[in-house]
Amino acid sequence: NRHNRDVDIYHLGRFAGFGTRHNIQHWGCSAKQLRISTCMNRRFHYYLTTDERTGDVLQEVVEADRRLDNLDAHRKIPYNPKHADSKKLLEQDHCRISVGTDYGAAVANWLTAWERTGDP
């Protein structure tokens, strides 16, 4: 849990709030996903221990989903400006989000933030 919290999650930079899966070496996978950094993995640890560092990370990832509008977090899928779908996505206020790996994690982050603060 601490390893995932402190090593597998980006805390700074353009990937802040996202996590990366392991290959042979850390940070070898090109997929940057919310499922790795989701609050669901550490919320019970926080509630049982009230560990301040865990609380800080829970707060860091609450709005990580907002970065999806500037980041294509899917692995090894190149951006192709000539492809009609790529142009359409850039021209609209849409982002690419996977239901299981990204949306589920984002909802878990929102729920945990609400549980901790009571702030909708």
Coordinates of C-alpha atoms in Angstrom, one line a residue:
N1 CA 0.0 0.0 0.0
R2 CA 2.7 2.5 0.9
H3 CA 4.7 1.4 -2.2
N4 CA 1.8 2.1 -4.5
R5 CA 1.0 5.3 -2.7
D6 CA 4.6 6.7 -2.8
V7 CA 6.2 5.1 -5.9
D8 CA 3.6 4.1 -8.4
I9 CA 1.6 7.4 -8.3
Y10 CA 2.9 10.5 -10.0
H11 CA 2.8 13.4 -7.5
L12 CA 4.2 16.1 -9.8
G13 CA 4.2 17.0 -13.4
R14 CA 1.8 16.4 -16.2
F15 CA 0.9 12.9 -14.9
A16 CA 0.2 14.1 -11.4
G17 CA -2.7 12.1 -9.9
F18 CA -2.2 9.2 -12.3
G19 CA -0.5 5.9 -11.6
T20 CA 1.6 3.6 -13.8
R21 CA 1.7 -0.1 -13.9
H22 CA 4.9 -2.1 -13.6
N23 CA 6.9 -3.7 -16.4
I24 CA 10.3 -5.2 -15.6
Q25 CA 11.3 -1.8 -14.3
H26 CA 9.2 0.9 -12.6
W27 CA 7.5 3.3 -14.9
G28 CA 8.1 1.1 -17.9
C29 CA 4.4 1.0 -19.0
S30 CA 3.2 3.8 -21.2
A31 CA -0.4 3.6 -19.7
K32 CA -1.1 6.3 -17.1
Q33 CA -4.3 5.3 -15.4
L34 CA -6.5 6.5 -12.6
R35 CA -7.1 2.9 -11.5
I36 CA -3.6 2.7 -10.1
S37 CA -4.0 5.9 -8.0
T38 CA -7.6 5.4 -7.0
C39 CA -8.6 6.2 -3.4
M40 CA -10.4 2.9 -3.2
N41 CA -7.1 1.1 -2.7
R42 CA -6.2 3.1 0.3
R43 CA -9.3 4.5 1.9
F44 CA -9.7 1.8 4.5
H45 CA -6.0 2.1 5.5
Y46 CA -6.6 5.8 6.0
Y47 CA -9.8 5.3 8.1
L48 CA -8.1 2.7 10.3
T49 CA -4.8 4.4 10.8
T50 CA -5.5 8.1 10.1
D51 CA -2.1 8.2 8.4
E52 CA -1.5 11.8 7.3
R53 CA 0.6 10.9 4.2
T54 CA -2.2 8.7 3.0
G55 CA -4.7 11.5 3.6
D56 CA -2.5 13.9 1.6
V57 CA -2.5 11.4 -1.3
L58 CA -6.3 10.9 -1.1
Q59 CA -6.6 14.7 -1.5
E60 CA -4.0 14.8 -4.4
V61 CA -6.0 12.4 -6.6
V62 CA -9.5 13.8 -6.0
E63 CA -9.5 15.9 -9.2
A64 CA -7.0 13.9 -11.3
D65 CA -9.8 13.1 -13.7
R66 CA -9.7 16.8 -14.9
R67 CA -6.3 16.1 -16.4
L68 CA -7.9 13.7 -18.9
D69 CA -8.9 16.6 -21.1
N70 CA -5.2 17.4 -21.8
L71 CA -3.8 13.8 -21.6
D72 CA -4.4 10.7 -23.7
A73 CA -3.6 8.2 -20.9
H74 CA -4.1 5.1 -23.0
R75 CA -1.1 3.1 -23.8
K76 CA 0.7 3.1 -27.1
I77 CA -2.1 4.8 -29.0
P78 CA -0.4 7.6 -30.9
Y79 CA -2.2 10.8 -31.5
N80 CA -2.9 11.2 -35.2
P81 CA -3.9 14.7 -36.2
K82 CA -5.1 13.5 -39.6
H83 CA -7.6 11.1 -38.1
A84 CA -11.1 12.7 -38.0
D85 CA -11.8 11.4 -34.5
S86 CA -8.7 13.0 -33.1
K87 CA -9.6 16.4 -34.6
K88 CA -13.1 16.2 -33.3
L89 CA -12.0 15.4 -29.8
L90 CA -9.6 18.4 -29.8
E91 CA -12.3 20.8 -31.0
Q92 CA -14.8 19.8 -28.4
D93 CA -14.9 19.8 -24.6
H94 CA -14.6 16.0 -24.5
C95 CA -12.0 13.6 -23.1
R96 CA -11.3 10.0 -23.6
I97 CA -12.2 8.0 -20.5
S98 CA -12.6 4.2 -20.0
V99 CA -15.5 3.1 -17.9
G100 CA -13.7 0.5 -15.8
T101 CA -10.2 1.8 -15.4
D102 CA -10.8 5.6 -15.3
Y103 CA -14.4 6.4 -14.6
G104 CA -14.7 3.9 -11.7
A105 CA -11.6 5.3 -10.2
A106 CA -12.8 8.9 -10.6
V107 CA -16.1 8.1 -8.9
A108 CA -14.3 6.3 -6.0
N109 CA -12.1 9.4 -5.6
W110 CA -15.2 11.7 -5.5
L111 CA -16.9 9.4 -3.0
T112 CA -13.9 9.2 -0.7
A113 CA -13.5 13.0 -0.8
W114 CA -17.2 13.4 0.2
E115 CA -16.8 10.8 3.0
R116 CA -13.8 12.7 4.4
T117 CA -15.1 16.2 4.1
G118 CA -18.9 16.1 3.6
D119 CA -18.4 18.6 0.8
P120 CA -20.3 17.8 -2.4

